[in-house]
């Protein structure tokens, strides 16, 4: 219970949270692709934002060899972004 309260307190101080998901042996390269969505009033992504995964982020950045995949959560505006780097 105390840990949960402390976690919520820390989140409220930091509006953006990042979380690395995948790191491969491919070189990071110079390309970065992102795919984002925001939650609607019911806490769900809108239909137009449904395709925001790794494949879409790589496509948006013109990446064919993925090196890293991260997620970025902006608590204040309730947006979620998948960030892909590679070549």
GROMACS .gro file of C-alpha atoms in nm:
model
   87
    1UNK     CA    1   0.000   0.000   0.000
    2UNK     CA    2   0.275   0.245   0.093
    3UNK     CA    3   0.472   0.158  -0.220
    4UNK     CA    4   0.164   0.223  -0.433
    5UNK     CA    5   0.111   0.565  -0.279
    6UNK     CA    6   0.479   0.651  -0.328
    7UNK     CA    7   0.459   0.538  -0.693
    8UNK     CA    8   0.155   0.758  -0.758
    9UNK     CA    9   0.335   1.049  -0.594
   10UNK     CA   10   0.637   1.002  -0.818
   11UNK     CA   11   0.423   0.976  -1.131
   12UNK     CA   12   0.248   1.300  -1.051
   13UNK     CA   13   0.587   1.477  -1.035
   14UNK     CA   14   0.709   1.334  -1.364
   15UNK     CA   15   0.471   1.400  -1.654
   16UNK     CA   16   0.657   1.175  -1.900
   17UNK     CA   17   0.757   0.813  -1.836
   18UNK     CA   18   0.967   0.606  -2.076
   19UNK     CA   19   1.008   0.230  -2.076
   20UNK     CA   20   1.255   0.042  -2.302
   21UNK     CA   21   1.094  -0.272  -2.440
   22UNK     CA   22   1.328  -0.431  -2.694
   23UNK     CA   23   1.694  -0.396  -2.778
   24UNK     CA   24   1.835  -0.599  -3.070
   25UNK     CA   25   2.183  -0.655  -3.208
   26UNK     CA   26   2.107  -0.418  -3.499
   27UNK     CA   27   2.286  -0.083  -3.494
   28UNK     CA   28   2.080   0.208  -3.364
   29UNK     CA   29   2.121   0.397  -3.690
   30UNK     CA   30   2.000   0.747  -3.760
   31UNK     CA   31   1.628   0.687  -3.813
   32UNK     CA   32   1.356   0.730  -3.552
   33UNK     CA   33   0.991   0.646  -3.602
   34UNK     CA   34   0.701   0.721  -3.371
   35UNK     CA   35   0.336   0.619  -3.347
   36UNK     CA   36   0.114   0.781  -3.084
   37UNK     CA   37  -0.237   0.778  -2.950
   38UNK     CA   38  -0.437   0.949  -2.677
   39UNK     CA   39  -0.705   0.800  -2.461
   40UNK     CA   40  -1.064   0.914  -2.499
   41UNK     CA   41  -1.292   0.994  -2.206
   42UNK     CA   42  -1.357   0.622  -2.149
   43UNK     CA   43  -0.984   0.545  -2.114
   44UNK     CA   44  -0.957   0.374  -2.453
   45UNK     CA   45  -0.766   0.476  -2.769
   46UNK     CA   46  -0.982   0.626  -3.040
   47UNK     CA   47  -1.051   0.409  -3.345
   48UNK     CA   48  -0.837   0.625  -3.574
   49UNK     CA   49  -0.540   0.567  -3.342
   50UNK     CA   50  -0.577   0.188  -3.318
   51UNK     CA   51  -0.272   0.110  -3.536
   52UNK     CA   52   0.010   0.246  -3.318
   53UNK     CA   53   0.235  -0.051  -3.262
   54UNK     CA   54   0.597  -0.121  -3.344
   55UNK     CA   55   0.528  -0.192  -3.712
   56UNK     CA   56   0.353   0.144  -3.760
   57UNK     CA   57   0.628   0.334  -3.579
   58UNK     CA   58   0.893   0.164  -3.796
   59UNK     CA   59   0.692   0.244  -4.110
   60UNK     CA   60   0.655   0.608  -4.004
   61UNK     CA   61   1.033   0.634  -3.965
   62UNK     CA   62   1.122   0.440  -4.281
   63UNK     CA   63   1.295   0.175  -4.067
   64UNK     CA   64   1.351  -0.176  -4.200
   65UNK     CA   65   1.601  -0.298  -3.935
   66UNK     CA   66   1.475  -0.224  -3.585
   67UNK     CA   67   1.736  -0.165  -3.314
   68UNK     CA   68   1.535  -0.042  -3.014
   69UNK     CA   69   1.171  -0.004  -2.919
   70UNK     CA   70   1.058   0.220  -2.634
   71UNK     CA   71   0.729   0.346  -2.504
   72UNK     CA   72   0.673   0.697  -2.379
   73UNK     CA   73   0.373   0.782  -2.162
   74UNK     CA   74   0.273   1.143  -2.106
   75UNK     CA   75   0.060   1.137  -1.793
   76UNK     CA   76  -0.070   1.492  -1.826
   77UNK     CA   77  -0.228   1.458  -2.171
   78UNK     CA   78  -0.281   1.078  -2.150
   79UNK     CA   79  -0.081   1.003  -2.465
   80UNK     CA   80   0.115   0.688  -2.541
   81UNK     CA   81   0.396   0.681  -2.799
   82UNK     CA   82   0.589   0.387  -2.942
   83UNK     CA   83   0.941   0.501  -3.041
   84UNK     CA   84   1.150   0.283  -3.275
   85UNK     CA   85   1.513   0.340  -3.379
   86UNK     CA   86   1.711   0.164  -3.650
   87UNK     CA   87   1.810   0.171  -4.012
   0.00000   0.00000   0.00000
